[in-house]
Amino acid sequence: MLLALGMILLYAVVHAVVLCFDHAAPDEDNPSGQQTTETQRALTDSPHGRQGQTDGPIPPSADEDRQAPARLTPFAFDPNTADSLTLRRLGLPQWMASNVLSYRRKGGRFCQPEDFRRIYGLTQQQFDTLRPYIVIAPAADDGSASRTPVRPSSATQQTPSLLLARRDADSLSARLQVRKYAPGTTLDLNRADTTELKKIPGIGSGIARLISNYRRQLGGFYRIEQLGEIGLDHRQLAAWFRIDTAALQRLDVNRTGIEQLRRHPYLNFYQAKAIVEYRRKHGPLKSLKPLALYEEFTPDDLERLSHYLSFE
């Protein structure tokens, strides 16, 4: 019995050693045990492998992750309509631009500038840089952006496009239904509604909504050149507008919180935080002069903000 028990134990030990050896030995077609893992990683990191992913956001590859962030060159753009080339011109890497397009393909829509912050891989600093340039057109009834590409025609060729960054306009049939103002007519840029704006030659529904939407975000315009911030050629519009700065809506800088301050196109998160921190340490602001000591504010920033902040 002892002899039989010993033989059984010996057989079990030998069998276990053989199984371990077979498991650890490299395959003839795969000489490296890590080759499969490395191949899968290479496919994941390669552009073709990442393009095949549809269930989640595309992460940067190892090489992209090691590179220094590209310098952004912001200009007015609508994240609901910007194509890959436009996003790349802004300075965003290709994988991040793909995430934006993938989000839209799945039915996603950016309803306000803050929604763009949720894009995978976008840093807070990048968002703060781009936020003043995010202009979102109102949605159409079907939820899509309500702008129609320019259609070539003799009428559209006679009127130069007012858009510099975006060459969007309304269809010719829509424009023919609107009676335009005669030369010499002027409107108050801060009080004209979209119906009145559409009566100006060269302005259709899309541009009228663009002006109205940006005016609402700003609190009104204090000079005609501000239309250039949303990609419009203000020189072609200057003869049609006058500006009443009494219509400007100002923010109470001593009672407004960080979140509401940062929603203004001329303020980012760090500037809003600096204002709130100053109030906490030194009390209410009586002017913008103390903010000149902060590196977050340039003289141009303070000049622009002086039209939109009150110190009551």
PDB file of C-alpha atoms in Angstrom:
ATOM      1  CA  MET A   1       0.000   0.000   0.000  1.00  0.00           C
ATOM      2  CA  LEU A   2       2.805   2.409   0.827  1.00  0.00           C
ATOM      3  CA  LEU A   3       4.508   1.562  -2.448  1.00  0.00           C
ATOM      4  CA  ALA A   4       1.283   2.167  -4.406  1.00  0.00           C
ATOM      5  CA  LEU A   5       0.705   5.493  -2.622  1.00  0.00           C
ATOM      6  CA  GLY A   6       4.273   6.604  -3.428  1.00  0.00           C
ATOM      7  CA  MET A   7       3.862   5.780  -7.106  1.00  0.00           C
ATOM      8  CA  ILE A   8       0.610   7.792  -7.273  1.00  0.00           C
ATOM      9  CA  LEU A   9       2.282  10.850  -5.675  1.00  0.00           C
ATOM     10  CA  LEU A  10       5.270  10.571  -8.023  1.00  0.00           C
ATOM     11  CA  TYR A  11       2.979  10.419 -11.064  1.00  0.00           C
ATOM     12  CA  ALA A  12       1.051  13.485  -9.885  1.00  0.00           C
ATOM     13  CA  VAL A  13       4.266  15.508  -9.395  1.00  0.00           C
ATOM     14  CA  VAL A  14       5.647  14.543 -12.824  1.00  0.00           C
ATOM     15  CA  HIS A  15       2.316  15.398 -14.511  1.00  0.00           C
ATOM     16  CA  ALA A  16       2.181  18.828 -12.839  1.00  0.00           C
ATOM     17  CA  VAL A  17       5.749  19.655 -13.913  1.00  0.00           C
ATOM     18  CA  VAL A  18       4.963  18.700 -17.533  1.00  0.00           C
ATOM     19  CA  LEU A  19       1.843  20.899 -17.581  1.00  0.00           C
ATOM     20  CA  CYS A  20       3.746  23.897 -16.189  1.00  0.00           C
ATOM     21  CA  PHE A  21       6.515  23.449 -18.755  1.00  0.00           C
ATOM     22  CA  ASP A  22       4.030  23.241 -21.644  1.00  0.00           C
ATOM     23  CA  HIS A  23       2.231  26.393 -20.436  1.00  0.00           C
ATOM     24  CA  ALA A  24       5.449  28.407 -20.132  1.00  0.00           C
ATOM     25  CA  ALA A  25       7.030  27.222 -23.396  1.00  0.00           C
ATOM     26  CA  PRO A  26       6.730  29.653 -26.364  1.00  0.00           C
ATOM     27  CA  ASP A  27       4.534  28.708 -29.254  1.00  0.00           C
ATOM     28  CA  GLU A  28       6.247  27.902 -32.550  1.00  0.00           C
ATOM     29  CA  ASP A  29       4.196  30.548 -34.358  1.00  0.00           C
ATOM     30  CA  ASN A  30       4.556  33.016 -31.498  1.00  0.00           C
ATOM     31  CA  PRO A  31       8.160  32.817 -30.226  1.00  0.00           C
ATOM     32  CA  SER A  32       7.639  35.570 -27.653  1.00  0.00           C
ATOM     33  CA  GLY A  33       5.050  35.057 -24.954  1.00  0.00           C
ATOM     34  CA  GLN A  34       4.430  38.802 -24.917  1.00  0.00           C
ATOM     35  CA  GLN A  35       3.945  39.167 -28.655  1.00  0.00           C
ATOM     36  CA  THR A  36       0.151  38.863 -28.511  1.00  0.00           C
ATOM     37  CA  THR A  37      -0.094  41.458 -25.785  1.00  0.00           C
ATOM     38  CA  GLU A  38       2.275  43.786 -27.616  1.00  0.00           C
ATOM     39  CA  THR A  39       0.367  43.328 -30.863  1.00  0.00           C
ATOM     40  CA  GLN A  40      -2.934  44.180 -29.179  1.00  0.00           C
ATOM     41  CA  ARG A  41      -1.365  47.248 -27.587  1.00  0.00           C
ATOM     42  CA  ALA A  42       0.072  48.341 -30.919  1.00  0.00           C
ATOM     43  CA  LEU A  43      -3.331  48.000 -32.581  1.00  0.00           C
ATOM     44  CA  THR A  44      -4.944  49.992 -29.804  1.00  0.00           C
ATOM     45  CA  ASP A  45      -2.334  52.753 -29.986  1.00  0.00           C
ATOM     46  CA  SER A  46      -2.287  52.912 -33.776  1.00  0.00           C
ATOM     47  CA  PRO A  47      -4.579  55.366 -35.594  1.00  0.00           C
ATOM     48  CA  HIS A  48      -6.419  52.504 -37.317  1.00  0.00           C
ATOM     49  CA  GLY A  49      -6.989  50.674 -34.057  1.00  0.00           C
ATOM     50  CA  ARG A  50      -8.324  53.758 -32.316  1.00  0.00           C
ATOM     51  CA  GLN A  51     -10.645  54.647 -35.158  1.00  0.00           C
ATOM     52  CA  GLY A  52     -12.366  51.328 -34.705  1.00  0.00           C
ATOM     53  CA  GLN A  53     -13.361  52.142 -31.151  1.00  0.00           C
ATOM     54  CA  THR A  54     -16.925  53.390 -30.976  1.00  0.00           C
ATOM     55  CA  ASP A  55     -17.999  52.624 -27.421  1.00  0.00           C
ATOM     56  CA  GLY A  56     -15.973  55.313 -25.668  1.00  0.00           C
ATOM     57  CA  PRO A  57     -13.750  58.348 -26.088  1.00  0.00           C
ATOM     58  CA  ILE A  58     -10.468  57.955 -27.938  1.00  0.00           C
ATOM     59  CA  PRO A  59      -7.453  58.354 -25.616  1.00  0.00           C
ATOM     60  CA  PRO A  60      -4.158  59.826 -26.821  1.00  0.00           C
ATOM     61  CA  SER A  61      -1.477  57.375 -27.906  1.00  0.00           C
ATOM     62  CA  ALA A  62       1.708  57.014 -25.903  1.00  0.00           C
ATOM     63  CA  ASP A  63       3.592  59.317 -28.307  1.00  0.00           C
ATOM     64  CA  GLU A  64       0.830  61.913 -28.259  1.00  0.00           C
ATOM     65  CA  ASP A  65       0.640  61.792 -24.481  1.00  0.00           C
ATOM     66  CA  ARG A  66       4.357  62.557 -24.194  1.00  0.00           C
ATOM     67  CA  GLN A  67       4.169  65.551 -26.511  1.00  0.00           C
ATOM     68  CA  ALA A  68       3.748  69.048 -25.093  1.00  0.00           C
ATOM     69  CA  PRO A  69       0.224  70.479 -25.538  1.00  0.00           C
ATOM     70  CA  ALA A  70      -0.144  72.321 -28.838  1.00  0.00           C
ATOM     71  CA  ARG A  71      -0.556  76.092 -28.719  1.00  0.00           C
ATOM     72  CA  LEU A  72      -4.186  77.016 -29.287  1.00  0.00           C
ATOM     73  CA  THR A  73      -5.100  79.579 -31.927  1.00  0.00           C
ATOM     74  CA  PRO A  74      -8.708  80.388 -30.972  1.00  0.00           C
ATOM     75  CA  PHE A  75     -11.298  81.983 -33.233  1.00  0.00           C
ATOM     76  CA  ALA A  76     -15.083  82.017 -33.219  1.00  0.00           C
ATOM     77  CA  PHE A  77     -16.536  78.534 -33.817  1.00  0.00           C
ATOM     78  CA  ASP A  78     -19.677  76.519 -33.199  1.00  0.00           C
ATOM     79  CA  PRO A  79     -18.834  73.055 -31.733  1.00  0.00           C
ATOM     80  CA  ASN A  80     -22.090  71.696 -33.171  1.00  0.00           C
ATOM     81  CA  THR A  81     -21.039  72.387 -36.771  1.00  0.00           C
ATOM     82  CA  ALA A  82     -17.225  72.636 -36.744  1.00  0.00           C
ATOM     83  CA  ASP A  83     -15.581  69.941 -38.856  1.00  0.00           C
ATOM     84  CA  SER A  84     -12.321  68.150 -38.117  1.00  0.00           C
ATOM     85  CA  LEU A  85     -10.252  70.694 -40.052  1.00  0.00           C
ATOM     86  CA  THR A  86     -11.733  73.595 -38.077  1.00  0.00           C
ATOM     87  CA  LEU A  87     -11.029  71.861 -34.769  1.00  0.00           C
ATOM     88  CA  ARG A  88      -7.462  71.149 -35.862  1.00  0.00           C
ATOM     89  CA  ARG A  89      -7.008  74.815 -36.832  1.00  0.00           C
ATOM     90  CA  LEU A  90      -7.979  75.722 -33.274  1.00  0.00           C
ATOM     91  CA  GLY A  91      -4.956  73.728 -32.105  1.00  0.00           C
ATOM     92  CA  LEU A  92      -6.780  70.632 -30.811  1.00  0.00           C
ATOM     93  CA  PRO A  93      -5.040  67.283 -31.479  1.00  0.00           C
ATOM     94  CA  GLN A  94      -6.589  64.883 -33.971  1.00  0.00           C
ATOM     95  CA  TRP A  95      -7.747  62.387 -31.335  1.00  0.00           C
ATOM     96  CA  MET A  96      -9.599  65.139 -29.439  1.00  0.00           C
ATOM     97  CA  ALA A  97     -11.226  66.405 -32.641  1.00  0.00           C
ATOM     98  CA  SER A  98     -12.350  62.820 -33.298  1.00  0.00           C
ATOM     99  CA  ASN A  99     -13.956  62.729 -29.857  1.00  0.00           C
ATOM    100  CA  VAL A 100     -15.986  65.851 -30.674  1.00  0.00           C
ATOM    101  CA  LEU A 101     -17.185  64.411 -33.987  1.00  0.00           C
ATOM    102  CA  SER A 102     -17.944  61.036 -32.378  1.00  0.00           C
ATOM    103  CA  TYR A 103     -20.025  62.749 -29.691  1.00  0.00           C
ATOM    104  CA  ARG A 104     -22.073  64.537 -32.352  1.00  0.00           C
ATOM    105  CA  ARG A 105     -22.502  61.383 -34.474  1.00  0.00           C
ATOM    106  CA  LYS A 106     -24.091  59.662 -31.479  1.00  0.00           C
ATOM    107  CA  GLY A 107     -26.686  62.413 -31.223  1.00  0.00           C
ATOM    108  CA  GLY A 108     -24.895  64.658 -28.729  1.00  0.00           C
ATOM    109  CA  ARG A 109     -25.305  68.431 -28.929  1.00  0.00           C
ATOM    110  CA  PHE A 110     -23.632  71.324 -27.151  1.00  0.00           C
ATOM    111  CA  CYS A 111     -26.412  73.517 -25.743  1.00  0.00           C
ATOM    112  CA  GLN A 112     -24.155  76.025 -23.993  1.00  0.00           C
ATOM    113  CA  PRO A 113     -20.403  76.790 -24.070  1.00  0.00           C
ATOM    114  CA  GLU A 114     -19.849  74.986 -20.738  1.00  0.00           C
ATOM    115  CA  ASP A 115     -20.919  71.691 -22.359  1.00  0.00           C
ATOM    116  CA  PHE A 116     -17.704  71.701 -24.415  1.00  0.00           C
ATOM    117  CA  ARG A 117     -15.723  71.207 -21.181  1.00  0.00           C
ATOM    118  CA  ARG A 118     -16.955  67.595 -21.021  1.00  0.00           C
ATOM    119  CA  ILE A 119     -14.956  66.575 -24.093  1.00  0.00           C
ATOM    120  CA  TYR A 120     -12.567  63.803 -23.079  1.00  0.00           C
ATOM    121  CA  GLY A 121      -8.971  65.013 -22.793  1.00  0.00           C
ATOM    122  CA  LEU A 122      -9.749  68.772 -22.822  1.00  0.00           C
ATOM    123  CA  THR A 123      -7.959  70.495 -19.933  1.00  0.00           C
ATOM    124  CA  GLN A 124      -9.416  73.312 -17.875  1.00  0.00           C
ATOM    125  CA  GLN A 125      -6.800  75.695 -19.246  1.00  0.00           C
ATOM    126  CA  GLN A 126      -7.655  74.788 -22.852  1.00  0.00           C
ATOM    127  CA  PHE A 127     -11.362  75.237 -22.169  1.00  0.00           C
ATOM    128  CA  ASP A 128     -10.819  78.641 -20.547  1.00  0.00           C
ATOM    129  CA  THR A 129      -8.849  79.719 -23.618  1.00  0.00           C
ATOM    130  CA  LEU A 130     -11.533  78.575 -26.072  1.00  0.00           C
ATOM    131  CA  ARG A 131     -14.645  79.507 -24.117  1.00  0.00           C
ATOM    132  CA  PRO A 132     -14.883  83.189 -25.179  1.00  0.00           C
ATOM    133  CA  TYR A 133     -14.849  82.014 -28.809  1.00  0.00           C
ATOM    134  CA  ILE A 134     -17.575  79.359 -28.507  1.00  0.00           C
ATOM    135  CA  VAL A 135     -20.715  80.633 -30.223  1.00  0.00           C
ATOM    136  CA  ILE A 136     -23.644  78.212 -30.294  1.00  0.00           C
ATOM    137  CA  ALA A 137     -26.434  78.851 -32.769  1.00  0.00           C
ATOM    138  CA  PRO A 138     -29.992  78.120 -31.565  1.00  0.00           C
ATOM    139  CA  ALA A 139     -31.266  74.655 -32.436  1.00  0.00           C
ATOM    140  CA  ALA A 140     -33.878  74.101 -35.107  1.00  0.00           C
ATOM    141  CA  ASP A 141     -37.096  72.267 -34.346  1.00  0.00           C
ATOM    142  CA  ASP A 142     -35.451  68.948 -35.188  1.00  0.00           C
ATOM    143  CA  GLY A 143     -32.595  69.641 -32.749  1.00  0.00           C
ATOM    144  CA  SER A 144     -29.994  70.357 -35.407  1.00  0.00           C
ATOM    145  CA  ALA A 145     -28.083  73.592 -35.862  1.00  0.00           C
ATOM    146  CA  SER A 146     -30.355  75.970 -37.749  1.00  0.00           C
ATOM    147  CA  ARG A 147     -28.038  77.216 -40.463  1.00  0.00           C
ATOM    148  CA  THR A 148     -27.997  76.419 -44.175  1.00  0.00           C
ATOM    149  CA  PRO A 149     -24.854  76.439 -46.329  1.00  0.00           C
ATOM    150  CA  VAL A 150     -24.477  79.134 -48.968  1.00  0.00           C
ATOM    151  CA  ARG A 151     -25.908  78.183 -52.344  1.00  0.00           C
ATOM    152  CA  PRO A 152     -24.158  79.623 -55.389  1.00  0.00           C
ATOM    153  CA  SER A 153     -26.349  82.145 -57.189  1.00  0.00           C
ATOM    154  CA  SER A 154     -26.089  85.550 -58.799  1.00  0.00           C
ATOM    155  CA  ALA A 155     -27.827  87.186 -55.840  1.00  0.00           C
ATOM    156  CA  THR A 156     -25.413  85.794 -53.286  1.00  0.00           C
ATOM    157  CA  GLN A 157     -22.442  86.718 -55.434  1.00  0.00           C
ATOM    158  CA  GLN A 158     -23.541  90.364 -55.539  1.00  0.00           C
ATOM    159  CA  THR A 159     -23.509  90.651 -51.726  1.00  0.00           C
ATOM    160  CA  PRO A 160     -20.104  89.803 -50.172  1.00  0.00           C
ATOM    161  CA  SER A 161     -20.283  87.327 -47.326  1.00  0.00           C
ATOM    162  CA  LEU A 162     -20.301  88.910 -43.868  1.00  0.00           C
ATOM    163  CA  LEU A 163     -18.719  85.849 -42.335  1.00  0.00           C
ATOM    164  CA  LEU A 164     -14.931  85.650 -42.083  1.00  0.00           C
ATOM    165  CA  ALA A 165     -14.422  82.513 -39.983  1.00  0.00           C
ATOM    166  CA  ARG A 166     -17.583  80.751 -41.231  1.00  0.00           C
ATOM    167  CA  ARG A 167     -19.073  81.061 -44.693  1.00  0.00           C
ATOM    168  CA  ASP A 168     -22.633  80.236 -43.667  1.00  0.00           C
ATOM    169  CA  ALA A 169     -25.768  82.072 -44.820  1.00  0.00           C
ATOM    170  CA  ASP A 170     -29.404  81.452 -45.479  1.00  0.00           C
ATOM    171  CA  SER A 171     -30.803  79.985 -48.670  1.00  0.00           C
ATOM    172  CA  LEU A 172     -31.744  82.345 -51.478  1.00  0.00           C
ATOM    173  CA  SER A 173     -35.430  81.474 -51.228  1.00  0.00           C
ATOM    174  CA  ALA A 174     -35.522  82.450 -47.542  1.00  0.00           C
ATOM    175  CA  ARG A 175     -33.855  85.776 -48.220  1.00  0.00           C
ATOM    176  CA  LEU A 176     -36.215  86.680 -51.065  1.00  0.00           C
ATOM    177  CA  GLN A 177     -39.144  86.574 -48.625  1.00  0.00           C
ATOM    178  CA  VAL A 178     -37.679  89.412 -46.508  1.00  0.00           C
ATOM    179  CA  ARG A 179     -37.980  93.043 -47.625  1.00  0.00           C
ATOM    180  CA  LYS A 180     -34.607  94.697 -47.031  1.00  0.00           C
ATOM    181  CA  TYR A 181     -34.046  98.173 -45.594  1.00  0.00           C
ATOM    182  CA  ALA A 182     -33.107 101.016 -47.922  1.00  0.00           C
ATOM    183  CA  PRO A 183     -29.558 102.455 -47.717  1.00  0.00           C
ATOM    184  CA  GLY A 184     -29.266 105.045 -44.969  1.00  0.00           C
ATOM    185  CA  THR A 185     -31.405 103.100 -42.490  1.00  0.00           C
ATOM    186  CA  THR A 186     -29.775 102.530 -39.111  1.00  0.00           C
ATOM    187  CA  LEU A 187     -30.732 100.247 -36.214  1.00  0.00           C
ATOM    188  CA  ASP A 188     -29.690 100.172 -32.586  1.00  0.00           C
ATOM    189  CA  LEU A 189     -27.457  97.102 -32.397  1.00  0.00           C
ATOM    190  CA  ASN A 190     -28.438  96.525 -28.764  1.00  0.00           C
ATOM    191  CA  ARG A 191     -32.202  96.687 -29.307  1.00  0.00           C
ATOM    192  CA  ALA A 192     -32.856  95.294 -32.785  1.00  0.00           C
ATOM    193  CA  ASP A 193     -34.526  91.882 -32.753  1.00  0.00           C
ATOM    194  CA  THR A 194     -33.825  89.116 -35.257  1.00  0.00           C
ATOM    195  CA  THR A 195     -36.708  90.217 -37.500  1.00  0.00           C
ATOM    196  CA  GLU A 196     -35.198  93.683 -37.875  1.00  0.00           C
ATOM    197  CA  LEU A 197     -31.672  92.314 -38.285  1.00  0.00           C
ATOM    198  CA  LYS A 198     -32.787  90.125 -41.197  1.00  0.00           C
ATOM    199  CA  LYS A 199     -33.927  93.239 -43.089  1.00  0.00           C
ATOM    200  CA  ILE A 200     -30.337  94.448 -43.400  1.00  0.00           C
ATOM    201  CA  PRO A 201     -28.831  93.454 -46.777  1.00  0.00           C
ATOM    202  CA  GLY A 202     -26.465  90.505 -46.370  1.00  0.00           C
ATOM    203  CA  ILE A 203     -27.981  89.314 -43.082  1.00  0.00           C
ATOM    204  CA  GLY A 204     -30.222  86.266 -43.001  1.00  0.00           C
ATOM    205  CA  SER A 205     -31.746  84.146 -40.257  1.00  0.00           C
ATOM    206  CA  GLY A 206     -28.492  82.401 -39.306  1.00  0.00           C
ATOM    207  CA  ILE A 207     -26.433  85.584 -38.930  1.00  0.00           C
ATOM    208  CA  ALA A 208     -29.290  87.388 -37.158  1.00  0.00           C
ATOM    209  CA  ARG A 209     -29.495  84.622 -34.556  1.00  0.00           C
ATOM    210  CA  LEU A 210     -25.709  84.622 -34.236  1.00  0.00           C
ATOM    211  CA  ILE A 211     -25.681  88.350 -33.427  1.00  0.00           C
ATOM    212  CA  SER A 212     -28.618  88.045 -31.027  1.00  0.00           C
ATOM    213  CA  ASN A 213     -27.101  85.061 -29.233  1.00  0.00           C
ATOM    214  CA  TYR A 214     -23.713  86.727 -28.723  1.00  0.00           C
ATOM    215  CA  ARG A 215     -25.374  89.987 -27.636  1.00  0.00           C
ATOM    216  CA  ARG A 216     -27.231  88.046 -24.948  1.00  0.00           C
ATOM    217  CA  GLN A 217     -24.021  86.408 -23.718  1.00  0.00           C
ATOM    218  CA  LEU A 218     -22.180  89.729 -23.585  1.00  0.00           C
ATOM    219  CA  GLY A 219     -24.961  91.858 -22.158  1.00  0.00           C
ATOM    220  CA  GLY A 220     -24.901  94.093 -25.225  1.00  0.00           C
ATOM    221  CA  PHE A 221     -22.357  95.698 -27.552  1.00  0.00           C
ATOM    222  CA  TYR A 222     -20.375  98.836 -26.788  1.00  0.00           C
ATOM    223  CA  ARG A 223     -18.697  99.105 -30.200  1.00  0.00           C
ATOM    224  CA  ILE A 224     -19.315  97.718 -33.669  1.00  0.00           C
ATOM    225  CA  GLU A 225     -15.888  96.018 -33.811  1.00  0.00           C
ATOM    226  CA  GLN A 226     -17.139  93.384 -31.353  1.00  0.00           C
ATOM    227  CA  LEU A 227     -18.977  91.696 -34.223  1.00  0.00           C
ATOM    228  CA  GLY A 228     -15.558  90.552 -35.436  1.00  0.00           C
ATOM    229  CA  GLU A 229     -15.357  88.314 -32.344  1.00  0.00           C
ATOM    230  CA  ILE A 230     -18.026  86.052 -33.834  1.00  0.00           C
ATOM    231  CA  GLY A 231     -16.481  86.005 -37.290  1.00  0.00           C
ATOM    232  CA  LEU A 232     -18.450  88.854 -38.884  1.00  0.00           C
ATOM    233  CA  ASP A 233     -16.972  91.614 -41.023  1.00  0.00           C
ATOM    234  CA  HIS A 234     -17.979  94.668 -38.966  1.00  0.00           C
ATOM    235  CA  ARG A 235     -16.821  97.050 -41.714  1.00  0.00           C
ATOM    236  CA  GLN A 236     -19.692  95.969 -43.966  1.00  0.00           C
ATOM    237  CA  LEU A 237     -22.192  96.402 -41.134  1.00  0.00           C
ATOM    238  CA  ALA A 238     -20.990  99.684 -39.621  1.00  0.00           C
ATOM    239  CA  ALA A 239     -23.222 101.832 -41.853  1.00  0.00           C
ATOM    240  CA  TRP A 240     -26.376 100.018 -40.685  1.00  0.00           C
ATOM    241  CA  PHE A 241     -25.934 100.234 -36.921  1.00  0.00           C
ATOM    242  CA  ARG A 242     -25.760 102.731 -34.102  1.00  0.00           C
ATOM    243  CA  ILE A 243     -24.980 101.681 -30.529  1.00  0.00           C
ATOM    244  CA  ASP A 244     -26.695 102.911 -27.376  1.00  0.00           C
ATOM    245  CA  THR A 245     -24.479 101.840 -24.478  1.00  0.00           C
ATOM    246  CA  ALA A 246     -27.266 102.699 -22.024  1.00  0.00           C
ATOM    247  CA  ALA A 247     -28.812  99.360 -23.015  1.00  0.00           C
ATOM    248  CA  LEU A 248     -25.808  97.380 -21.722  1.00  0.00           C
ATOM    249  CA  GLN A 249     -26.582  94.841 -18.996  1.00  0.00           C
ATOM    250  CA  ARG A 250     -23.887  94.887 -16.326  1.00  0.00           C
ATOM    251  CA  LEU A 251     -22.866  92.266 -13.780  1.00  0.00           C
ATOM    252  CA  ASP A 252     -22.672  93.297 -10.132  1.00  0.00           C
ATOM    253  CA  VAL A 253     -19.056  92.338  -9.542  1.00  0.00           C
ATOM    254  CA  ASN A 254     -19.478  92.321  -5.743  1.00  0.00           C
ATOM    255  CA  ARG A 255     -22.478  89.985  -5.629  1.00  0.00           C
ATOM    256  CA  THR A 256     -21.972  87.625  -8.573  1.00  0.00           C
ATOM    257  CA  GLY A 257     -20.484  84.176  -7.956  1.00  0.00           C
ATOM    258  CA  ILE A 258     -17.722  82.390  -9.848  1.00  0.00           C
ATOM    259  CA  GLU A 259     -20.014  80.317 -12.045  1.00  0.00           C
ATOM    260  CA  GLN A 260     -22.021  83.291 -13.286  1.00  0.00           C
ATOM    261  CA  LEU A 261     -18.919  85.448 -13.764  1.00  0.00           C
ATOM    262  CA  ARG A 262     -17.143  82.823 -15.861  1.00  0.00           C
ATOM    263  CA  ARG A 263     -20.125  82.544 -18.217  1.00  0.00           C
ATOM    264  CA  HIS A 264     -19.338  85.998 -19.551  1.00  0.00           C
ATOM    265  CA  PRO A 265     -17.334  85.782 -22.813  1.00  0.00           C
ATOM    266  CA  TYR A 266     -14.697  88.174 -21.445  1.00  0.00           C
ATOM    267  CA  LEU A 267     -14.006  86.248 -18.210  1.00  0.00           C
ATOM    268  CA  ASN A 268     -12.444  82.834 -17.701  1.00  0.00           C
ATOM    269  CA  PHE A 269     -12.417  80.662 -14.592  1.00  0.00           C
ATOM    270  CA  TYR A 270      -9.144  82.001 -13.224  1.00  0.00           C
ATOM    271  CA  GLN A 271     -10.203  85.618 -13.635  1.00  0.00           C
ATOM    272  CA  ALA A 272     -13.556  84.960 -11.966  1.00  0.00           C
ATOM    273  CA  LYS A 273     -11.755  83.193  -9.126  1.00  0.00           C
ATOM    274  CA  ALA A 274      -9.363  86.152  -8.692  1.00  0.00           C
ATOM    275  CA  ILE A 275     -12.322  88.533  -8.361  1.00  0.00           C
ATOM    276  CA  VAL A 276     -14.024  86.386  -5.725  1.00  0.00           C
ATOM    277  CA  GLU A 277     -10.743  85.895  -3.826  1.00  0.00           C
ATOM    278  CA  TYR A 278     -10.144  89.655  -3.757  1.00  0.00           C
ATOM    279  CA  ARG A 279     -13.641  90.236  -2.362  1.00  0.00           C
ATOM    280  CA  ARG A 280     -13.069  87.643   0.325  1.00  0.00           C
ATOM    281  CA  LYS A 281      -9.726  89.125   1.431  1.00  0.00           C
ATOM    282  CA  HIS A 282     -10.240  92.864   0.916  1.00  0.00           C
ATOM    283  CA  GLY A 283     -13.962  93.474   0.742  1.00  0.00           C
ATOM    284  CA  PRO A 284     -16.069  94.858  -2.113  1.00  0.00           C
ATOM    285  CA  LEU A 285     -14.415  96.155  -5.247  1.00  0.00           C
ATOM    286  CA  LYS A 286     -14.942  99.845  -5.951  1.00  0.00           C
ATOM    287  CA  SER A 287     -13.173  99.830  -9.315  1.00  0.00           C
ATOM    288  CA  LEU A 288     -11.142  97.556 -11.575  1.00  0.00           C
ATOM    289  CA  LYS A 289      -7.826  99.125 -10.562  1.00  0.00           C
ATOM    290  CA  PRO A 290      -6.982  96.496  -7.878  1.00  0.00           C
ATOM    291  CA  LEU A 291      -7.347  93.741 -10.500  1.00  0.00           C
ATOM    292  CA  ALA A 292      -4.494  95.270 -12.516  1.00  0.00           C
ATOM    293  CA  LEU A 293      -2.125  93.783  -9.909  1.00  0.00           C
ATOM    294  CA  TYR A 294      -3.218  90.247 -10.845  1.00  0.00           C
ATOM    295  CA  GLU A 295      -1.397  88.464 -13.647  1.00  0.00           C
ATOM    296  CA  GLU A 296      -4.707  86.992 -14.819  1.00  0.00           C
ATOM    297  CA  PHE A 297      -5.787  90.397 -16.167  1.00  0.00           C
ATOM    298  CA  THR A 298      -4.205  92.347 -19.004  1.00  0.00           C
ATOM    299  CA  PRO A 299      -4.922  96.044 -19.679  1.00  0.00           C
ATOM    300  CA  ASP A 300      -7.077  94.974 -22.648  1.00  0.00           C
ATOM    301  CA  ASP A 301      -9.074  92.632 -20.399  1.00  0.00           C
ATOM    302  CA  LEU A 302      -9.792  95.403 -17.922  1.00  0.00           C
ATOM    303  CA  GLU A 303     -10.779  97.850 -20.663  1.00  0.00           C
ATOM    304  CA  ARG A 304     -13.305  95.423 -22.110  1.00  0.00           C
ATOM    305  CA  LEU A 305     -14.675  94.449 -18.686  1.00  0.00           C
ATOM    306  CA  SER A 306     -15.155  98.061 -17.651  1.00  0.00           C
ATOM    307  CA  HIS A 307     -18.250  98.160 -19.890  1.00  0.00           C
ATOM    308  CA  TYR A 308     -19.879  95.121 -18.296  1.00  0.00           C
ATOM    309  CA  LEU A 309     -19.169  95.272 -14.550  1.00  0.00           C
ATOM    310  CA  SER A 310     -20.867  97.444 -11.953  1.00  0.00           C
ATOM    311  CA  PHE A 311     -19.714  98.118  -8.381  1.00  0.00           C
ATOM    312  CA  GLU A 312     -22.988  98.843  -6.606  1.00  0.00           C
TER     313      GLU A 312
END
